Short mmCIF file of the C-alpha atoms (twelve columns), coordinates in Angstrom:
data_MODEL
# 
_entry.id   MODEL 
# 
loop_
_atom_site.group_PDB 
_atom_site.id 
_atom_site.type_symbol 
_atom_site.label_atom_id 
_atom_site.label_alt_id 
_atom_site.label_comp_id 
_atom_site.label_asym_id 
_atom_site.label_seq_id 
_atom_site.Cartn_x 
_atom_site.Cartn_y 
_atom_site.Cartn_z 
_atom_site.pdbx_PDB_model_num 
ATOM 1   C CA . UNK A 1   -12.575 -6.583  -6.460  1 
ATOM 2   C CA . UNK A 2   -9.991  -3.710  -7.804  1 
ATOM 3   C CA . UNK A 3   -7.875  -5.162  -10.003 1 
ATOM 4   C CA . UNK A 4   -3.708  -4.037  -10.430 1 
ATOM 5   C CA . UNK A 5   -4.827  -4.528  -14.324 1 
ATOM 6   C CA . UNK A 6   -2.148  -1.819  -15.574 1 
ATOM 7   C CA . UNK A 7   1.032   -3.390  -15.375 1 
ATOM 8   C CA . UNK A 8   3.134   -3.549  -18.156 1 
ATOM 9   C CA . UNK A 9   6.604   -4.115  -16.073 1 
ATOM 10  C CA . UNK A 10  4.432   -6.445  -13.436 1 
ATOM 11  C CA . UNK A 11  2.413   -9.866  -13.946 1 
ATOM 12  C CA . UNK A 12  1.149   -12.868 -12.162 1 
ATOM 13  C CA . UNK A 13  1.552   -15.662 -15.148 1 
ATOM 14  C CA . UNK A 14  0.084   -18.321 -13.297 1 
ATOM 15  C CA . UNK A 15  -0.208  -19.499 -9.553  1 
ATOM 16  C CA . UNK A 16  -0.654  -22.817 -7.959  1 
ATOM 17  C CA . UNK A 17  0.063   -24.839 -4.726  1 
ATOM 18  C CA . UNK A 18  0.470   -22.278 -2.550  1 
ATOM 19  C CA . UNK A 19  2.761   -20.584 -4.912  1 
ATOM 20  C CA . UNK A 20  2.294   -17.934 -7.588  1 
ATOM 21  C CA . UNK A 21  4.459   -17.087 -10.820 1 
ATOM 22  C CA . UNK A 22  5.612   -13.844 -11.374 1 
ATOM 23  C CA . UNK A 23  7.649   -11.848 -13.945 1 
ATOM 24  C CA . UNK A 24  9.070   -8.542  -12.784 1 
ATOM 25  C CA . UNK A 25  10.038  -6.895  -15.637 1 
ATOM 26  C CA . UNK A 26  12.194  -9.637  -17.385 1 
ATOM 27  C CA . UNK A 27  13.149  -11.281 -14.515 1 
ATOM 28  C CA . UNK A 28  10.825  -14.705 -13.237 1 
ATOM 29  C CA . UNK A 29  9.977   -14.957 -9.607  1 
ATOM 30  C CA . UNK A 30  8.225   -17.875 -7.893  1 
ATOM 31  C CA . UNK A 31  6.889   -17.121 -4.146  1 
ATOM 32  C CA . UNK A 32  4.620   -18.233 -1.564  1 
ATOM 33  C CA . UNK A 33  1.045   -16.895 -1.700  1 
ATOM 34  C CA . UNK A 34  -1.366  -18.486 1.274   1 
ATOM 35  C CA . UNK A 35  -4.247  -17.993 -0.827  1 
ATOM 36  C CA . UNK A 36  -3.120  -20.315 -3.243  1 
ATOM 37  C CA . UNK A 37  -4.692  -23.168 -1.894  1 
ATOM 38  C CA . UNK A 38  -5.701  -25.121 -4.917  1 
ATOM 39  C CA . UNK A 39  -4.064  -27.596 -6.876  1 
ATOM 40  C CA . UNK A 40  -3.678  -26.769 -10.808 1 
ATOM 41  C CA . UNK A 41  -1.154  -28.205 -13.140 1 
ATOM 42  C CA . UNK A 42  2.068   -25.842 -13.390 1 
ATOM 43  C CA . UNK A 43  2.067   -26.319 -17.038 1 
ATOM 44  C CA . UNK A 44  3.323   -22.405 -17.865 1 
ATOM 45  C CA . UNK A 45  7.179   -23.004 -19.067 1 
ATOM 46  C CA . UNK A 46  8.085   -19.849 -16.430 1 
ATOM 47  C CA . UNK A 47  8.224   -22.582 -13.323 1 
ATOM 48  C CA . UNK A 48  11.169  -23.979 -14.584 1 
ATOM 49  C CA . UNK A 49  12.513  -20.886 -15.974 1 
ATOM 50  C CA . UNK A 50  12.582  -19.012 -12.811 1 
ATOM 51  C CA . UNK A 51  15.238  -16.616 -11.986 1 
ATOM 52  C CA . UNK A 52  14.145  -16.734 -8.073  1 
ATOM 53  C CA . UNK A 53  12.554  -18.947 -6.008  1 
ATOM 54  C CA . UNK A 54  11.714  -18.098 -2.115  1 
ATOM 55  C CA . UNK A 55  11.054  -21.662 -0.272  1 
ATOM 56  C CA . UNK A 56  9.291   -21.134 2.771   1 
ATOM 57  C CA . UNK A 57  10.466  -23.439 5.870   1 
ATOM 58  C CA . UNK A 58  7.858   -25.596 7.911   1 
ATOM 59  C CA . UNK A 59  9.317   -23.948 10.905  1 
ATOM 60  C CA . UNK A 60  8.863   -20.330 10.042  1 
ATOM 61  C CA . UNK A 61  10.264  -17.540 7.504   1 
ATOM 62  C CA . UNK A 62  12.138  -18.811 4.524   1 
ATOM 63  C CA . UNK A 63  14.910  -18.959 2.182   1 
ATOM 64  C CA . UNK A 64  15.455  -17.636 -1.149  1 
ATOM 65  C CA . UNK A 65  17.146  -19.767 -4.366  1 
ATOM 66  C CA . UNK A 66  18.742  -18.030 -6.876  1 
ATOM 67  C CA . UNK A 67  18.756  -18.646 -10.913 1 
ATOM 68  C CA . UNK A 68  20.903  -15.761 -12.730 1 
ATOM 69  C CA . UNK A 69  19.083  -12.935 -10.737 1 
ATOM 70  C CA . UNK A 70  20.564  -9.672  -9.852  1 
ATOM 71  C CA . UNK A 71  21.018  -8.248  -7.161  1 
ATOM 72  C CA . UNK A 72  18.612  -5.066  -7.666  1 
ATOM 73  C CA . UNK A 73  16.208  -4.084  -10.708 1 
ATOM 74  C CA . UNK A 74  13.885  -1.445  -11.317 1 
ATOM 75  C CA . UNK A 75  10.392  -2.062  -12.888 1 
ATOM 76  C CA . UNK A 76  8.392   1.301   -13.929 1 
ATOM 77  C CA . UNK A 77  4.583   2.267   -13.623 1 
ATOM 78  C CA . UNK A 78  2.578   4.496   -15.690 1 
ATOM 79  C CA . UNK A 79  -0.480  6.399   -13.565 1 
ATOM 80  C CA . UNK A 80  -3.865  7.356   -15.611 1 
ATOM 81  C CA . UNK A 81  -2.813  10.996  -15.505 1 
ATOM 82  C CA . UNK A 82  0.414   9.924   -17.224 1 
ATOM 83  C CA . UNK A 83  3.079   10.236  -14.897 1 
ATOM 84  C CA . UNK A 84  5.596   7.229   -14.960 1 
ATOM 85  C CA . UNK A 85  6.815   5.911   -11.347 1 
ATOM 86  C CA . UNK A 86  10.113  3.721   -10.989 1 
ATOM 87  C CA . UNK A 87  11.067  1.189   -8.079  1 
ATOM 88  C CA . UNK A 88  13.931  -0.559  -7.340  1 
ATOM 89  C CA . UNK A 89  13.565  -4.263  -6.557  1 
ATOM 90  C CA . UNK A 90  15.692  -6.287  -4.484  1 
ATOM 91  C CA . UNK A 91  14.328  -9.767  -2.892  1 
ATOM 92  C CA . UNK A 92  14.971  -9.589  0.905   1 
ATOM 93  C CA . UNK A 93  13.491  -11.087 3.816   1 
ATOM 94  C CA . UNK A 94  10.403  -12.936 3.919   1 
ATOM 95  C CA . UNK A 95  10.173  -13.280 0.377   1 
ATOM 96  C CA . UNK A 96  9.713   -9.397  -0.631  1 
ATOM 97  C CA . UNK A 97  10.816  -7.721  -3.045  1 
ATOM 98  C CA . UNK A 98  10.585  -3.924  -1.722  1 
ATOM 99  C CA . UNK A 99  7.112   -3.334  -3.639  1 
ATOM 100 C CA . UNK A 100 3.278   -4.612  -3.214  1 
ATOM 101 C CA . UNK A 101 1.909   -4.118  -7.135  1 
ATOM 102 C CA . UNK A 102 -1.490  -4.725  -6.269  1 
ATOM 103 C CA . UNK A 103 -1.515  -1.561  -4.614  1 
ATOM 104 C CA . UNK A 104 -1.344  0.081   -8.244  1 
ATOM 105 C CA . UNK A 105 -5.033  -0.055  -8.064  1 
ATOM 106 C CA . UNK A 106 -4.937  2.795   -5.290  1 
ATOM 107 C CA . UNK A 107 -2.787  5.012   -7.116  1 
ATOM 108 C CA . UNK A 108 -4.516  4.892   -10.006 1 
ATOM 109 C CA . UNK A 109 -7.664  6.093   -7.960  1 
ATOM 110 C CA . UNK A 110 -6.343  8.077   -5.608  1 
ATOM 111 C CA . UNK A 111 -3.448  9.864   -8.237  1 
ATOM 112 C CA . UNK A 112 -6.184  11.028  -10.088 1 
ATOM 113 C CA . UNK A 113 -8.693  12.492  -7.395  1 
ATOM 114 C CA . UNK A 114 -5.363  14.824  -6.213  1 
ATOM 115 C CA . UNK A 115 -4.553  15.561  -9.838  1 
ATOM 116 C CA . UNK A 116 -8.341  16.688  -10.443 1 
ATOM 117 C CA . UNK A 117 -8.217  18.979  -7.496  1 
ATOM 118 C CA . UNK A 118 -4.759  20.433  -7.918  1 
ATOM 119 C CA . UNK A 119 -6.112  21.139  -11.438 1 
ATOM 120 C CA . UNK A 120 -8.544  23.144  -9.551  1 
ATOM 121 C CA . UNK A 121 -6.089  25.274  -7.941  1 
ATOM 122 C CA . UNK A 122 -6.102  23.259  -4.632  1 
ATOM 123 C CA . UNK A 123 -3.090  22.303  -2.073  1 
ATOM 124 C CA . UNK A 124 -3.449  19.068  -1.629  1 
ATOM 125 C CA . UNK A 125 -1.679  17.735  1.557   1 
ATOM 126 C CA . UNK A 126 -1.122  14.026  2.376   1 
ATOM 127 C CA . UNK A 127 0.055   12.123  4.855   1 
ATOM 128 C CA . UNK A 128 1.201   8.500   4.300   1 
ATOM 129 C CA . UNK A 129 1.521   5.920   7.639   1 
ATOM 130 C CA . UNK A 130 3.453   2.802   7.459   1 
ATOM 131 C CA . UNK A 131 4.762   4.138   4.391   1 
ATOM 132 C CA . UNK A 132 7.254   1.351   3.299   1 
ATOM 133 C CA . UNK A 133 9.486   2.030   0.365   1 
ATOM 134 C CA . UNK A 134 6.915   4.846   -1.051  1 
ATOM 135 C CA . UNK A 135 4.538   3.296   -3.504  1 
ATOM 136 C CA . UNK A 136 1.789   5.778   -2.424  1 
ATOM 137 C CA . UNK A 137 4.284   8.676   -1.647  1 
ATOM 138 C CA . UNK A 138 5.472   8.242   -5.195  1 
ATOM 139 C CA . UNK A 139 1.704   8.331   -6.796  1 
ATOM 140 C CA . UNK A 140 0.822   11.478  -4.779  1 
ATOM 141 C CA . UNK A 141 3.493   13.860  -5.290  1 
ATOM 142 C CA . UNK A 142 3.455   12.803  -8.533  1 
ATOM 143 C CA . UNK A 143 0.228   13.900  -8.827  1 
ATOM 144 C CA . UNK A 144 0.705   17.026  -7.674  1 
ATOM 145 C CA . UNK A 145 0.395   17.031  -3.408  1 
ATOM 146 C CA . UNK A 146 2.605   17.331  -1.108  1 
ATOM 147 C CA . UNK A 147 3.286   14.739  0.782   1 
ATOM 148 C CA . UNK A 148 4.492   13.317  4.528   1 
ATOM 149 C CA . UNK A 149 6.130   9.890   4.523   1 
ATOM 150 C CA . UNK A 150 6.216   8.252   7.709   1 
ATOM 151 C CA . UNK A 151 7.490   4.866   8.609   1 
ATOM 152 C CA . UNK A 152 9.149   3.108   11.481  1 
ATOM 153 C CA . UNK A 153 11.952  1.398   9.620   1 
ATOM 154 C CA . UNK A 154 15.199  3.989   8.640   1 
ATOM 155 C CA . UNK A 155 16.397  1.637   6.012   1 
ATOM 156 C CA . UNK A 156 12.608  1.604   4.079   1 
ATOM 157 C CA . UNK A 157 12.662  5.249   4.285   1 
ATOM 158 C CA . UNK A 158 16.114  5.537   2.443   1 
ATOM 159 C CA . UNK A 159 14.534  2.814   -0.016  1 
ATOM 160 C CA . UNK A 160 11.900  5.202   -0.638  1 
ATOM 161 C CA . UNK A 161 14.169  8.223   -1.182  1 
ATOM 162 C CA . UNK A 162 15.974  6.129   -4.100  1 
ATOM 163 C CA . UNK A 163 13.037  5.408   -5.547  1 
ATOM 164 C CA . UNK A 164 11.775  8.885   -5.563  1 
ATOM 165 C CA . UNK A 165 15.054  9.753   -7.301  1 
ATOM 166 C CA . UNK A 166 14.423  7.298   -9.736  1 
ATOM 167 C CA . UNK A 167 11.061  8.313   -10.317 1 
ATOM 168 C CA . UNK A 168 12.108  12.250  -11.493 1 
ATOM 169 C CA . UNK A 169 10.805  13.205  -7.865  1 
ATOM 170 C CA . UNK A 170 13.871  14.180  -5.985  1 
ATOM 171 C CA . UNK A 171 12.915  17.523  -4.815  1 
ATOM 172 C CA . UNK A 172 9.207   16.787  -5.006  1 
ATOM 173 C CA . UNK A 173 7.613   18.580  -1.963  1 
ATOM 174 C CA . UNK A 174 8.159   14.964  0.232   1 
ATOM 175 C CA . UNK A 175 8.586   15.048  4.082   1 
ATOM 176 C CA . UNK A 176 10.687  11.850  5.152   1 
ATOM 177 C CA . UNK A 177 10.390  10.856  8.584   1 
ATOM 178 C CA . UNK A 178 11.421  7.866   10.800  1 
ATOM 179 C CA . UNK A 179 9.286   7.665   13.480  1 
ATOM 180 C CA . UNK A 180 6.079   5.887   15.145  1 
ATOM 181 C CA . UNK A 181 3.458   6.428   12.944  1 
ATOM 182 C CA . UNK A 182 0.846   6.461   16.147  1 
ATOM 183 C CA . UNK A 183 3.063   8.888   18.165  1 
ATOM 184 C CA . UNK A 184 3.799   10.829  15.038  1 
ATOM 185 C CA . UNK A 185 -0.092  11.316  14.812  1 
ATOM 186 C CA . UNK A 186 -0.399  12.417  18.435  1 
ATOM 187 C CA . UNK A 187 1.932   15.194  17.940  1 
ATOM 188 C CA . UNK A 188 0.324   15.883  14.519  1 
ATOM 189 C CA . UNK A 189 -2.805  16.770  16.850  1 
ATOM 190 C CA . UNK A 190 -0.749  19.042  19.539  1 
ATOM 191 C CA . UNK A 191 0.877   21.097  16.786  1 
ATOM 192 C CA . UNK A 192 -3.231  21.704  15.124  1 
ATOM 193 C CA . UNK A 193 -1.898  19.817  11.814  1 
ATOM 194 C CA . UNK A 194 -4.507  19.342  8.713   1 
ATOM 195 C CA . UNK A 195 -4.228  17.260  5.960   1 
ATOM 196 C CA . UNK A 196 -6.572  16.740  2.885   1 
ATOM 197 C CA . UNK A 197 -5.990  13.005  2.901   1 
ATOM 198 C CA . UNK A 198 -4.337  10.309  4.638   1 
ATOM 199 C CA . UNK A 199 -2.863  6.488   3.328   1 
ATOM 200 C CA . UNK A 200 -2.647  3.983   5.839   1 
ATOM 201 C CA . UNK A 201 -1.074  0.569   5.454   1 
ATOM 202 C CA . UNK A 202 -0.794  -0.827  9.088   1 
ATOM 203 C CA . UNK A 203 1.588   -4.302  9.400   1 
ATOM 204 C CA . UNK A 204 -0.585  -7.212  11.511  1 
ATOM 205 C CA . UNK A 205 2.633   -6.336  14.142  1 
ATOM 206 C CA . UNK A 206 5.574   -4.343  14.080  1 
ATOM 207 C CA . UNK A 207 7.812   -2.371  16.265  1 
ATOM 208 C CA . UNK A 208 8.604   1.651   16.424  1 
ATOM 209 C CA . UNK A 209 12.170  2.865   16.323  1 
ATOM 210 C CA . UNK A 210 12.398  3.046   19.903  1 
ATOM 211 C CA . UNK A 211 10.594  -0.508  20.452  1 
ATOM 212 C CA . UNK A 212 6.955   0.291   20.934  1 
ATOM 213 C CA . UNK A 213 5.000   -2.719  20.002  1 
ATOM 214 C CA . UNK A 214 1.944   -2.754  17.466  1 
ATOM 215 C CA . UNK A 215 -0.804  -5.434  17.209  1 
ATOM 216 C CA . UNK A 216 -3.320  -4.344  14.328  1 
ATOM 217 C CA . UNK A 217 -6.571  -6.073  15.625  1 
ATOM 218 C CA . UNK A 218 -5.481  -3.813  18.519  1 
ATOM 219 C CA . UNK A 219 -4.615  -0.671  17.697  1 
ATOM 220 C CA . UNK A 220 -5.863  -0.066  14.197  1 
ATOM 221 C CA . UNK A 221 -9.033  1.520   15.039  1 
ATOM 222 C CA . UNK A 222 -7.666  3.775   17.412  1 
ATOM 223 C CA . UNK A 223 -5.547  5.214   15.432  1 
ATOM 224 C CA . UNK A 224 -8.751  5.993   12.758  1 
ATOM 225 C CA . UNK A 225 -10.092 8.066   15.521  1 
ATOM 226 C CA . UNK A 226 -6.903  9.856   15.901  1 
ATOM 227 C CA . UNK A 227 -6.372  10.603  12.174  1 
ATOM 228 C CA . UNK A 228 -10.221 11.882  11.578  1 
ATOM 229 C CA . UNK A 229 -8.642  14.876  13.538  1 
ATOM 230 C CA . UNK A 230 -6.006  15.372  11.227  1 
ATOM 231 C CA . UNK A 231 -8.478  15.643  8.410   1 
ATOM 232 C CA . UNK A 232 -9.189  19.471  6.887   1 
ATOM 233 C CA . UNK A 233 -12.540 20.394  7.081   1 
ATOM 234 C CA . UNK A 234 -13.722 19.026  3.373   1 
ATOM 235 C CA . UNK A 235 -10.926 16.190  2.953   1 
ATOM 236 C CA . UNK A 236 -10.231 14.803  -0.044  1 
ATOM 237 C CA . UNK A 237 -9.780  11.117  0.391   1 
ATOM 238 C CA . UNK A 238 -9.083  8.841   3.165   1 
ATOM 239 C CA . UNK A 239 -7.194  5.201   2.206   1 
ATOM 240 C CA . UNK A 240 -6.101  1.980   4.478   1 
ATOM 241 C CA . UNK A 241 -4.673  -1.146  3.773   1 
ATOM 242 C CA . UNK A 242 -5.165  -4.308  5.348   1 
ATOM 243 C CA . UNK A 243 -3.350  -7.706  4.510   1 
ATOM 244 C CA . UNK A 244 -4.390  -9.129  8.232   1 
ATOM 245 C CA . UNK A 245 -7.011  -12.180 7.238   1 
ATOM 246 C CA . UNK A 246 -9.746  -10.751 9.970   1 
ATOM 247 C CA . UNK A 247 -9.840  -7.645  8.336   1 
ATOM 248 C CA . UNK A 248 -12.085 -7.870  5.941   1 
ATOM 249 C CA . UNK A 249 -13.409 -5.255  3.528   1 
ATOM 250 C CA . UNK A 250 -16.753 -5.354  5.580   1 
ATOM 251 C CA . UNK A 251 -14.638 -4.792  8.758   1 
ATOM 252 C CA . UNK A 252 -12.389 -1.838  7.326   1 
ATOM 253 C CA . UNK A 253 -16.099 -0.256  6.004   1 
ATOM 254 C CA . UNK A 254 -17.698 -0.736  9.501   1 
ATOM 255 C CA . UNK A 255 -14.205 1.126   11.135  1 
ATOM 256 C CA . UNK A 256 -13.932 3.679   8.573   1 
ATOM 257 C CA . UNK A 257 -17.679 4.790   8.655   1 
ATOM 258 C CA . UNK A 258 -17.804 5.336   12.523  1 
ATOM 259 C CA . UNK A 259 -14.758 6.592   13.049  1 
ATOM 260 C CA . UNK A 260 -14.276 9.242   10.466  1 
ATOM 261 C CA . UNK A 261 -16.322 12.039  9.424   1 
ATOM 262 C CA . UNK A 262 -19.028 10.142  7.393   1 
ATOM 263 C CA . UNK A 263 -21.749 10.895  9.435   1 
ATOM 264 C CA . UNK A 264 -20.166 13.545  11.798  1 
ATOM 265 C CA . UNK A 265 -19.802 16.969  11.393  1 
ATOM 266 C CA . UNK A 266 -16.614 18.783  10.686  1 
ATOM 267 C CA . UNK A 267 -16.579 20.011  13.946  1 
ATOM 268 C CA . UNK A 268 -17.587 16.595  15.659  1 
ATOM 269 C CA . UNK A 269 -15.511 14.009  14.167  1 
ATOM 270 C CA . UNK A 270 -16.494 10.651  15.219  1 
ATOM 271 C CA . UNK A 271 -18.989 11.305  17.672  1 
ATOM 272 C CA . UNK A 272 -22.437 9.962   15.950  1 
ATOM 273 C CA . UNK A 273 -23.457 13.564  14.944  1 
ATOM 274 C CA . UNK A 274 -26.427 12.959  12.529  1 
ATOM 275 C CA . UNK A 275 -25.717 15.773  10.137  1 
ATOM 276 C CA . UNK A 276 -23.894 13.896  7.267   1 
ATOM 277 C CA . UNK A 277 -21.358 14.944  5.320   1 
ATOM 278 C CA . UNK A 278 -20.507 14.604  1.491   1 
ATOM 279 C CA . UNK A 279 -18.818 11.557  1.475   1 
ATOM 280 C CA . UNK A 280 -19.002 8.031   1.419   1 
ATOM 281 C CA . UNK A 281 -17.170 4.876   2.242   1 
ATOM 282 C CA . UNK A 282 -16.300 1.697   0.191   1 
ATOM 283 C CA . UNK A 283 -14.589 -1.258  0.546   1 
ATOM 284 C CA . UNK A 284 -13.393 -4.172  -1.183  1 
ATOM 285 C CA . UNK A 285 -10.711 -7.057  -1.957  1 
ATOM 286 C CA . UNK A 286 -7.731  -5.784  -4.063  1 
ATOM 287 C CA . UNK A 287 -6.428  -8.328  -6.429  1 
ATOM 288 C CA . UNK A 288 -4.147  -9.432  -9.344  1 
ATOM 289 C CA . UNK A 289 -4.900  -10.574 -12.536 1 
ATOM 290 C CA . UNK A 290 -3.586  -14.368 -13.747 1 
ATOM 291 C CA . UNK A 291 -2.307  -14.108 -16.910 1 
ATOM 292 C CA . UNK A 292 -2.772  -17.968 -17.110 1 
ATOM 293 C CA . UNK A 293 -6.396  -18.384 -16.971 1 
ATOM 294 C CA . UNK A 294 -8.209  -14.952 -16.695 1 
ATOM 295 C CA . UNK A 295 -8.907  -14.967 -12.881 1 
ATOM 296 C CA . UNK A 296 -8.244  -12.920 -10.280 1 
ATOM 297 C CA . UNK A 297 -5.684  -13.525 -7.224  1 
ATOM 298 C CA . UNK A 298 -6.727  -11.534 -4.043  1 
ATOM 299 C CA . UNK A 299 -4.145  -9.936  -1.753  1 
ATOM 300 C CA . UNK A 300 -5.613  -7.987  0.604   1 
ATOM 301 C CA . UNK A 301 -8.371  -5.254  1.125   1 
ATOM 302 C CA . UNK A 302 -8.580  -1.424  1.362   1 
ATOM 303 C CA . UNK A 303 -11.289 0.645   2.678   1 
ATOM 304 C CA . UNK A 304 -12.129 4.183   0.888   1 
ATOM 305 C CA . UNK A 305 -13.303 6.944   1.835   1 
ATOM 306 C CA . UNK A 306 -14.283 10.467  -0.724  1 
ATOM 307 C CA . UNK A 307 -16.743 12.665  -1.829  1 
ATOM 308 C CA . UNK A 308 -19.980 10.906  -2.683  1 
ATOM 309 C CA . UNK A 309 -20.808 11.421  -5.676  1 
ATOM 310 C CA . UNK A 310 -23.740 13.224  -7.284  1 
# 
């Protein structure tokens, strides 16, 4: 598993009953986690010192219960090439709060792969899909790349522009863009687009701007193929997300190595070409750390793809 184990602003104290205890910078947060399945006394002092509470109805969706909370925070990050990234929180629907810290685990990889080649006097170009309120966005141009921020959703966008600003990357080299990810990509491939690495984090469903409809078990791979032909000849990385149960780190592997260039060659992405290329693909669970007891919480998986190396 890749652990979220940098946190400072960020922790899981303890998690239980289909629940899990956080603290977001100062502020206590108790919210529904479907992993949680097991039943361990909720002796940490934090459950009855929450600040939130999100209570999730039998029938579907939720409500959230507030103790003294505001109505927006910030919480900051330090990457391993020493760059400092700052989000605004705000609990909304469905129990969010505007950020997914496990995915520090990502930045911290991928942050430093761009910084190493910028370093090296490269360009790096990304291009981030379902792109949320920036997370990613904010890891790679503070790296050094410049990046393309896509998502479907005009208010996450603006979310992501804020926290930009916050972060000291206002007029970082950032494309912002509303639009359908999977007709975005299309177009990408009309104009001849390249890009030395691409983030994915695909919802299970969702809707574009203009109402188109996506099902992940149905669509996801498809959209792999489509992106290996935005990828430069010697790409850098390639990164996607899954939080859909079925899509396990096995499954993201098996997409990811027969639908990008893996085994193809740069000028035959995807087609079985036995003339391999220099990379490789991995894929695992991304988890949490419980401050409580020393385990790990899982939240999702990510598949990887980069240079193999030597």
């Amino acid at each position: 598993m890749w652990l979220a184990d940098g946190w400072k602003d960020y922790e899981v104290i303890d998690c239980s009953t289909g629940e899990k205890l956080e603290r977001w910078g100062k502020y206590l947060l108790v919210r529904p986690d479907p992993q949680v399945i097991w039943n361990t006394p909720k002796a940490e002092p934090g459950w009855k010192k929450r600040n939130g509470h999100y209570h999730r109805s039998s029938k579907g969706g939720g409500e959230w219960e507030f103790f003294d909370l505001p109505e927006e925070w910030t919480v900051s990050y330090t990457l391993p090439i020493g760059r400092e990234l700052t989000f605004r929180l705000k609990p909304f629907s469905f129990k969010h709060t505007g950020l997914f810290p496990e995915q520090a685990a990502n930045w911290d990889w991928f942050s430093q792969l761009i910084d190493s080649s910028v370093k090296s006097g490269h360009n790096v170009k990304v291009l981030n899909l379902f792109a949320y309120t920036g997370g990613a966005t904010l890891a790679a141009a503070a790296a050094g790349a410049s990046v393309t921020h896509v998502d479907a959703s005009k208010g996450m966008v603006t979310w992501a522009k804020e926290n930009a600003i916050a972060s000291g990357l206002g007029e970082a080299p950032i494309r912002w863009l509303v639009d359908d990810c999977v007709k975005f990509v299309e177009r990408e491939i009309r104009r001849g687009s390249r890009y030395d690495a691409i983030i994915m984090d695909p919802p299970s469903y969702g809707r574009g701007p203009k109402g188109e409809t996506w099902k992940i078990e149905e669509n996801v791979y498809a959209l792999i193929r489509l992106c290996a032909q935005l990828l430069t000849d010697q790409p850098l990385f390639f990164l996607i997300n899954s939080y859909t149960t079925g899509l396990q780190p096995a499954v993201l592997s098996y997409m990811m190595n027969t639908a990008l260039p893996v085994t193809a060659s740069a000028g035959d992405r995807g087609a079985g070409n036995p003339e391999r290329m220099p990379y490789t693909v991995t894929a695992d669970e991304i988890g949490l750390p419980v401050a409580s007891n020393g385990l790990a919480l899982p939240c999702g998986a990510s598949g990887r793809l980069e240079l193999r190396k030597p």
